[in-house]
């Protein structure tokens, strides 16, 4: 049995060596996707275009603006001198927010009365508007604390905060959204590469008719599928290693946990992905159909249903059940646990079980279909 499996694997390696174009695609395409998605998808909100309508023109209003622009979150792109221009700058997308200081802003502060600042935010993008509002609230709290501190210093007192909130951000202290997205990006690239490469390889043999020669040989369907899977497993592991290295160089993504666990988990995920590719090849009669099916089955669920971009917990219950159709969902959890948290197998062993179930389910169904096709 092993001899026949190795013979199929050896034949597949020779085929890969001859197909230089496929090898280039397999190694270069993941890096193109990594660069495109890695830099294009980012939830961080920086350089928010801001316009100021300052009726007070005091030192306090200027201090508040300088405090905002000292970070890279806000960029003041202009000042307006009329209320009518507020609509113009927001409608024309000149600014995302407009800060309005009333005439009595500084006077109220130094008269121990509550001073008000009006913030007008374009909320077409609700998520960004919410983040901008949080930034402004934090800046206002800092500004208010400074005013209170100065007022108490004049009277010889010291500021007192009844409840002091001290948040600590674990695993990603800089709140870099790219680090959160990289595991999903790696998962999507790996499943696409694995599924498309093996599906195209098997269907190409169907088109050339060489699969018929294998079908009439003594080799069984399961031996054929395992032999086909072996070289692509090694190739996919090499691609996975180079992607991880590229993530470290381009985005500073490090592996906090066990590299051995990451290697084993990646191998199981690739095994499931390759078996999915074999299943697709067993129901495809042409390379065009195989490619379209592979792209459809891997890209959409990986992007929408895996937790790569959208949190699964926020989805309706029926959609949460539907998310279990893709192995990417479980591999992302493993990657985030190992790369970001640095935890051990006790944190994600159920995900490994799910991946193994996927692997054997795809392999069994593909084997049954191949056996049926062989008999026909």
Coordinates of C-alpha atoms in Angstrom, one line a residue:
X1 CA 0.0 0.0 0.0
X2 CA 2.8 2.4 1.0
X3 CA 4.7 1.7 -2.2
X4 CA 1.7 2.6 -4.3
X5 CA 1.0 5.8 -2.3
X6 CA 4.7 6.9 -2.6
X7 CA 4.6 6.1 -6.3
X8 CA 1.6 8.4 -6.8
X9 CA 3.3 11.1 -4.7
X10 CA 6.5 10.8 -6.7
X11 CA 4.6 11.1 -9.9
X12 CA 2.9 14.3 -8.6
X13 CA 6.2 15.9 -7.6
X14 CA 7.5 15.3 -11.1
X15 CA 4.4 16.8 -12.5
X16 CA 4.8 19.9 -10.3
X17 CA 8.5 20.3 -11.3
X18 CA 7.4 20.3 -15.0
X19 CA 4.6 22.8 -14.4
X20 CA 6.8 25.9 -13.6
X21 CA 3.9 28.3 -14.2
X22 CA 1.8 26.6 -11.5
X23 CA 4.7 26.8 -9.1
X24 CA 5.2 30.5 -9.7
X25 CA 1.5 31.1 -9.1
X26 CA 1.5 29.0 -5.9
X27 CA 4.4 31.0 -4.4
X28 CA 3.8 34.5 -5.8
X29 CA 0.0 34.7 -5.6
X30 CA -0.1 34.4 -1.7
X31 CA 2.4 37.3 -1.3
X32 CA 0.3 39.5 -3.6
X33 CA -2.8 38.7 -1.6
X34 CA -0.9 39.2 1.7
X35 CA 0.3 42.7 0.6
X36 CA -3.0 43.8 -0.8
X37 CA -5.2 42.6 2.0
X38 CA -2.6 43.3 4.8
X39 CA -2.4 47.0 3.9
X40 CA -5.9 47.5 2.5
X41 CA -7.9 46.1 5.4
X42 CA -7.3 48.2 8.5
X43 CA -9.8 49.2 11.2
X44 CA -7.5 51.8 12.8
X45 CA -8.8 55.4 12.4
X46 CA -6.1 58.0 11.9
X47 CA -5.8 61.4 10.4
X48 CA -9.4 62.4 10.8
X49 CA -10.1 65.5 8.7
X50 CA -11.2 68.2 11.1
X51 CA -12.5 71.7 10.6
X52 CA -12.7 74.2 13.4
X53 CA -15.4 76.9 13.9
X54 CA -13.9 78.9 16.7
X55 CA -16.1 81.8 17.9
X56 CA -14.1 82.1 21.1
X57 CA -10.6 82.4 19.6
X58 CA -9.1 82.1 23.1
X59 CA -6.0 80.4 24.5
X60 CA -8.2 77.6 25.9
X61 CA -9.8 76.8 22.5
X62 CA -6.4 76.8 20.8
X63 CA -5.0 74.5 23.5
X64 CA -7.8 72.1 23.0
X65 CA -7.2 72.0 19.2
X66 CA -3.4 71.6 19.7
X67 CA -4.1 68.7 22.1
X68 CA -6.1 66.9 19.5
X69 CA -3.6 67.5 16.7
X70 CA -0.6 66.5 18.8
X71 CA -1.7 62.9 18.2
X72 CA -2.0 61.3 14.7
X73 CA -5.8 60.9 15.1
X74 CA -6.9 64.4 14.0
X75 CA -5.7 66.6 11.2
X76 CA -7.1 70.2 11.1
X77 CA -7.7 70.9 7.4
X78 CA -9.2 74.3 7.9
X79 CA -11.1 77.0 9.9
X80 CA -14.5 78.4 9.0
X81 CA -16.0 81.7 10.0
X82 CA -19.7 81.1 9.4
X83 CA -22.2 78.5 10.5
X84 CA -23.5 78.1 7.0
X85 CA -20.1 76.6 5.9
X86 CA -20.5 73.7 8.3
X87 CA -22.8 71.9 5.9
X88 CA -20.6 72.7 3.0
X89 CA -17.4 71.1 4.4
X90 CA -19.2 68.0 5.5
X91 CA -21.3 67.6 2.3
X92 CA -18.2 68.0 0.2
X93 CA -16.2 65.5 2.4
X94 CA -13.7 68.2 3.2
X95 CA -13.9 67.2 6.8
X96 CA -15.3 64.3 8.8
X97 CA -15.9 66.3 11.9
X98 CA -16.5 70.0 12.7
X99 CA -15.6 71.4 16.2
X100 CA -17.6 74.4 17.3
X101 CA -16.4 76.6 20.2
X102 CA -19.1 79.0 21.4
X103 CA -18.2 82.7 22.2
X104 CA -18.3 82.2 25.9
X105 CA -16.2 79.0 26.0
X106 CA -13.2 80.4 27.8
X107 CA -15.3 82.8 29.9
X108 CA -17.4 79.9 31.3
X109 CA -14.3 77.9 32.1
X110 CA -12.7 80.7 34.2
X111 CA -16.1 81.5 35.8
X112 CA -16.4 78.0 37.2
X113 CA -19.4 77.3 34.9
X114 CA -19.8 74.4 32.5
X115 CA -18.3 75.2 29.1
X116 CA -19.7 73.4 26.1
X117 CA -18.0 72.3 22.8
X118 CA -20.2 71.1 19.9
X119 CA -18.8 68.2 17.8
X120 CA -20.5 67.5 14.5
X121 CA -19.6 64.1 13.1
X122 CA -20.4 62.6 9.7
X123 CA -21.9 59.3 10.7
X124 CA -22.2 57.7 7.2
X125 CA -19.6 55.2 8.4
X126 CA -21.2 54.4 11.8
X127 CA -18.2 52.4 13.0
X128 CA -15.7 55.2 12.3
X129 CA -18.1 57.8 13.8
X130 CA -18.3 55.8 17.0
X131 CA -14.5 55.5 17.2
X132 CA -14.1 59.3 16.5
X133 CA -16.6 60.0 19.3
X134 CA -14.6 57.9 21.7
X135 CA -11.4 59.8 20.8
X136 CA -13.1 63.1 21.3
X137 CA -14.6 62.0 24.7
X138 CA -11.2 60.9 25.9
X139 CA -9.5 64.2 24.8
X140 CA -12.3 66.2 26.5
X141 CA -11.9 64.2 29.7
X142 CA -8.1 65.0 29.7
X143 CA -8.8 68.6 29.0
X144 CA -11.4 68.9 31.8
X145 CA -9.0 67.2 34.3
X146 CA -6.3 69.8 33.4
X147 CA -8.7 72.7 34.0
X148 CA -9.8 71.2 37.4
X149 CA -6.2 70.6 38.3
X150 CA -5.2 74.2 37.6
X151 CA -8.2 75.5 39.5
X152 CA -7.5 73.5 42.6
X153 CA -3.8 74.4 42.4
X154 CA -4.7 78.1 42.7
X155 CA -6.7 77.2 45.9
X156 CA -3.9 75.1 47.2
X157 CA -5.8 71.8 46.7
X158 CA -5.0 68.7 44.6
X159 CA -7.3 67.0 42.2
X160 CA -9.3 63.9 43.4
X161 CA -10.8 61.3 41.2
X162 CA -13.4 59.1 43.0
X163 CA -13.1 56.2 40.6
X164 CA -9.9 55.8 38.6
X165 CA -10.4 53.5 35.6
X166 CA -7.1 51.9 34.6
X167 CA -7.7 49.7 31.5
X168 CA -4.9 47.3 30.5
X169 CA -4.9 45.8 27.0
X170 CA -3.6 42.3 26.9
X171 CA -2.0 40.5 23.9
X172 CA -2.2 43.7 21.7
X173 CA -1.4 46.7 23.9
X174 CA -1.0 49.0 20.9
X175 CA -4.5 48.1 19.7
X176 CA -3.1 47.4 16.2
X177 CA -6.0 46.0 14.2
X178 CA -3.5 44.5 11.6
X179 CA -2.3 42.0 14.2
X180 CA -5.9 40.9 14.7
X181 CA -6.5 40.5 11.0
X182 CA -3.3 38.7 10.0
X183 CA -4.4 35.2 11.3
X184 CA -7.5 35.5 9.2
X185 CA -5.5 36.6 6.2
X186 CA -3.1 33.7 6.6
X187 CA -6.0 31.2 6.9
X188 CA -7.7 32.6 3.8
X189 CA -4.6 32.5 1.7
X190 CA -3.6 29.0 2.8
X191 CA -7.0 27.4 2.1
X192 CA -7.3 29.1 -1.3
X193 CA -3.8 28.0 -2.3
X194 CA -4.3 24.4 -1.1
X195 CA -7.8 23.9 -2.5
X196 CA -7.2 25.4 -5.9
X197 CA -3.8 23.8 -6.5
X198 CA -4.9 20.2 -5.8
X199 CA -8.3 20.5 -7.4
X200 CA -6.7 21.9 -10.6
X201 CA -4.1 19.2 -10.6
X202 CA -6.5 16.3 -10.4
X203 CA -9.0 17.8 -12.9
X204 CA -6.1 18.4 -15.3
X205 CA -5.4 14.7 -15.3
X206 CA -9.1 14.1 -16.0
X207 CA -9.0 16.3 -19.0
X208 CA -5.8 14.7 -20.3
X209 CA -7.2 11.2 -19.7
X210 CA -4.3 10.1 -17.6
X211 CA -6.6 9.5 -14.7
X212 CA -8.2 6.7 -16.7
X213 CA -4.9 4.8 -16.7
X214 CA -4.7 5.2 -12.9
X215 CA -8.3 4.0 -12.5
X216 CA -7.6 0.7 -14.3
X217 CA -4.5 0.1 -12.2
X218 CA -4.6 -1.9 -8.9
X219 CA -4.4 1.3 -6.8
X220 CA -7.4 2.1 -4.6
X221 CA -9.2 5.4 -4.4
X222 CA -8.0 6.2 -0.9
X223 CA -4.3 5.4 -1.9
X224 CA -4.7 7.7 -4.9
X225 CA -6.1 10.5 -2.8
X226 CA -3.4 10.2 -0.1
X227 CA -0.7 10.0 -2.6
X228 CA -2.0 13.1 -4.3
X229 CA -2.3 15.0 -1.0
X230 CA 1.3 14.3 0.3
X231 CA 3.3 16.5 -2.1
X232 CA 0.8 19.4 -1.8
X233 CA 0.9 19.1 2.0
X234 CA 4.7 19.7 2.0
X235 CA 4.3 22.5 -0.6
X236 CA 1.6 24.2 1.4
X237 CA 3.6 24.0 4.6
X238 CA 6.6 25.7 2.8
X239 CA 4.2 28.4 1.6
X240 CA 2.8 28.8 5.1
X241 CA 6.3 29.2 6.5
X242 CA 7.2 31.9 4.0
X243 CA 3.9 33.7 4.6
X244 CA 4.6 33.8 8.4
X245 CA 8.1 35.1 7.7
X246 CA 6.6 37.8 5.4
X247 CA 4.1 38.8 8.1
X248 CA 6.9 39.3 10.5
X249 CA 8.9 41.4 8.0
X250 CA 6.0 43.5 6.7
X251 CA 3.7 43.8 9.7
X252 CA 5.8 42.9 12.7
X253 CA 3.6 39.9 13.5
X254 CA 5.4 37.5 15.9
X255 CA 4.6 34.1 17.3
X256 CA 4.2 34.2 21.1
X257 CA 3.3 30.6 21.5
X258 CA 4.8 27.2 20.5
X259 CA 6.1 27.0 17.0
X260 CA 5.7 23.2 17.1
X261 CA 2.0 23.5 18.0
X262 CA 1.6 26.0 15.2
X263 CA 3.3 23.6 12.7
X264 CA 1.0 20.7 13.8
X265 CA -2.1 22.8 13.7
X266 CA -1.2 24.2 10.3
X267 CA -0.6 20.7 9.0
X268 CA -4.0 19.5 10.1
X269 CA -5.7 22.6 8.6
X270 CA -3.9 22.1 5.3
X271 CA -4.9 18.4 5.3
X272 CA -8.5 19.4 5.7
X273 CA -8.1 22.1 3.0
X274 CA -6.5 19.7 0.5
X275 CA -9.2 17.1 1.1
X276 CA -11.8 19.8 0.4
X277 CA -9.9 20.4 -2.9
X278 CA -10.0 16.7 -3.7
X279 CA -13.8 16.7 -3.0
X280 CA -14.2 19.6 -5.4
X281 CA -12.1 17.9 -8.1
X282 CA -14.3 14.8 -7.8
X283 CA -17.4 16.7 -8.9
X284 CA -15.7 18.9 -11.5
X285 CA -15.2 17.9 -15.1
X286 CA -13.0 20.8 -16.2
X287 CA -10.3 23.1 -14.8
X288 CA -12.6 26.1 -15.3
X289 CA -15.4 24.6 -13.2
X290 CA -12.8 23.4 -10.5
X291 CA -11.3 26.9 -10.3
X292 CA -14.7 28.6 -10.0
X293 CA -16.0 26.2 -7.4
X294 CA -12.7 26.4 -5.4
X295 CA -12.7 30.2 -5.4
X296 CA -16.4 30.3 -4.5
X297 CA -16.2 27.8 -1.6
X298 CA -13.0 29.2 -0.1
X299 CA -13.1 33.0 -0.5
X300 CA -16.7 33.9 0.5
X301 CA -17.0 31.7 3.6
X302 CA -13.4 32.6 4.7
X303 CA -14.1 36.3 4.4
X304 CA -17.7 36.5 5.7
X305 CA -18.3 33.6 8.0
X306 CA -15.0 32.8 9.7
X307 CA -14.6 35.7 12.1
X308 CA -11.8 37.0 9.9
X309 CA -13.4 40.5 9.7
X310 CA -16.8 40.3 11.3
X311 CA -17.2 39.0 14.8
X312 CA -19.3 35.8 14.8
X313 CA -20.8 36.7 18.2
X314 CA -22.6 39.7 16.7
X315 CA -24.2 37.6 13.9
X316 CA -27.8 36.2 14.2
X317 CA -28.1 32.7 15.7
X318 CA -28.9 31.1 12.4
X319 CA -25.8 32.6 10.7
X320 CA -23.7 31.6 13.7
X321 CA -24.6 28.0 13.0
X322 CA -23.9 28.5 9.3
X323 CA -20.3 29.7 10.1
X324 CA -19.4 26.1 11.0
X325 CA -19.3 25.1 7.3
X326 CA -15.7 26.5 6.9
X327 CA -12.6 25.1 8.6
X328 CA -11.1 28.6 8.4
X329 CA -13.3 29.6 11.4
X330 CA -11.5 27.0 13.6
X331 CA -8.0 27.6 12.3
X332 CA -8.3 31.4 12.9
X333 CA -9.0 30.7 16.6
X334 CA -5.9 28.5 16.8
X335 CA -3.7 31.1 15.0
X336 CA -4.9 33.9 17.3
X337 CA -4.4 31.8 20.4
X338 CA -0.8 30.8 19.4
X339 CA 0.4 34.0 17.7
X340 CA -1.3 36.7 19.8
X341 CA -2.0 35.1 23.2
X342 CA 0.9 32.5 23.3
X343 CA -1.4 29.9 25.0
X344 CA -1.1 26.1 24.8
X345 CA -3.2 23.4 23.3
X346 CA -5.5 23.4 26.3
X347 CA -7.0 26.6 24.9
X348 CA -7.8 25.4 21.4
X349 CA -7.9 21.5 21.4
X350 CA -11.6 21.5 20.4
X351 CA -10.7 23.5 17.3
X352 CA -8.2 20.8 16.3
X353 CA -10.9 18.1 16.7
X354 CA -13.2 20.1 14.4
X355 CA -10.4 20.3 11.8
X356 CA -9.8 16.6 12.0
X357 CA -13.6 15.9 11.5
X358 CA -13.5 18.2 8.4
X359 CA -10.5 16.3 7.1
X360 CA -11.9 12.8 7.4
X361 CA -15.4 14.0 6.2
X362 CA -14.0 15.5 3.0
X363 CA -11.7 12.6 2.4
X364 CA -14.4 10.0 2.9
X365 CA -16.9 11.7 0.7
X366 CA -14.3 12.3 -2.0
X367 CA -13.2 8.7 -1.8
X368 CA -16.8 7.5 -2.2
X369 CA -17.5 9.7 -5.2
X370 CA -14.2 8.6 -6.8
X371 CA -14.9 5.0 -6.3
X372 CA -18.4 5.5 -7.8
X373 CA -16.9 7.3 -10.8
X374 CA -14.3 4.5 -11.2
X375 CA -17.0 1.8 -11.3
X376 CA -19.1 3.9 -13.8

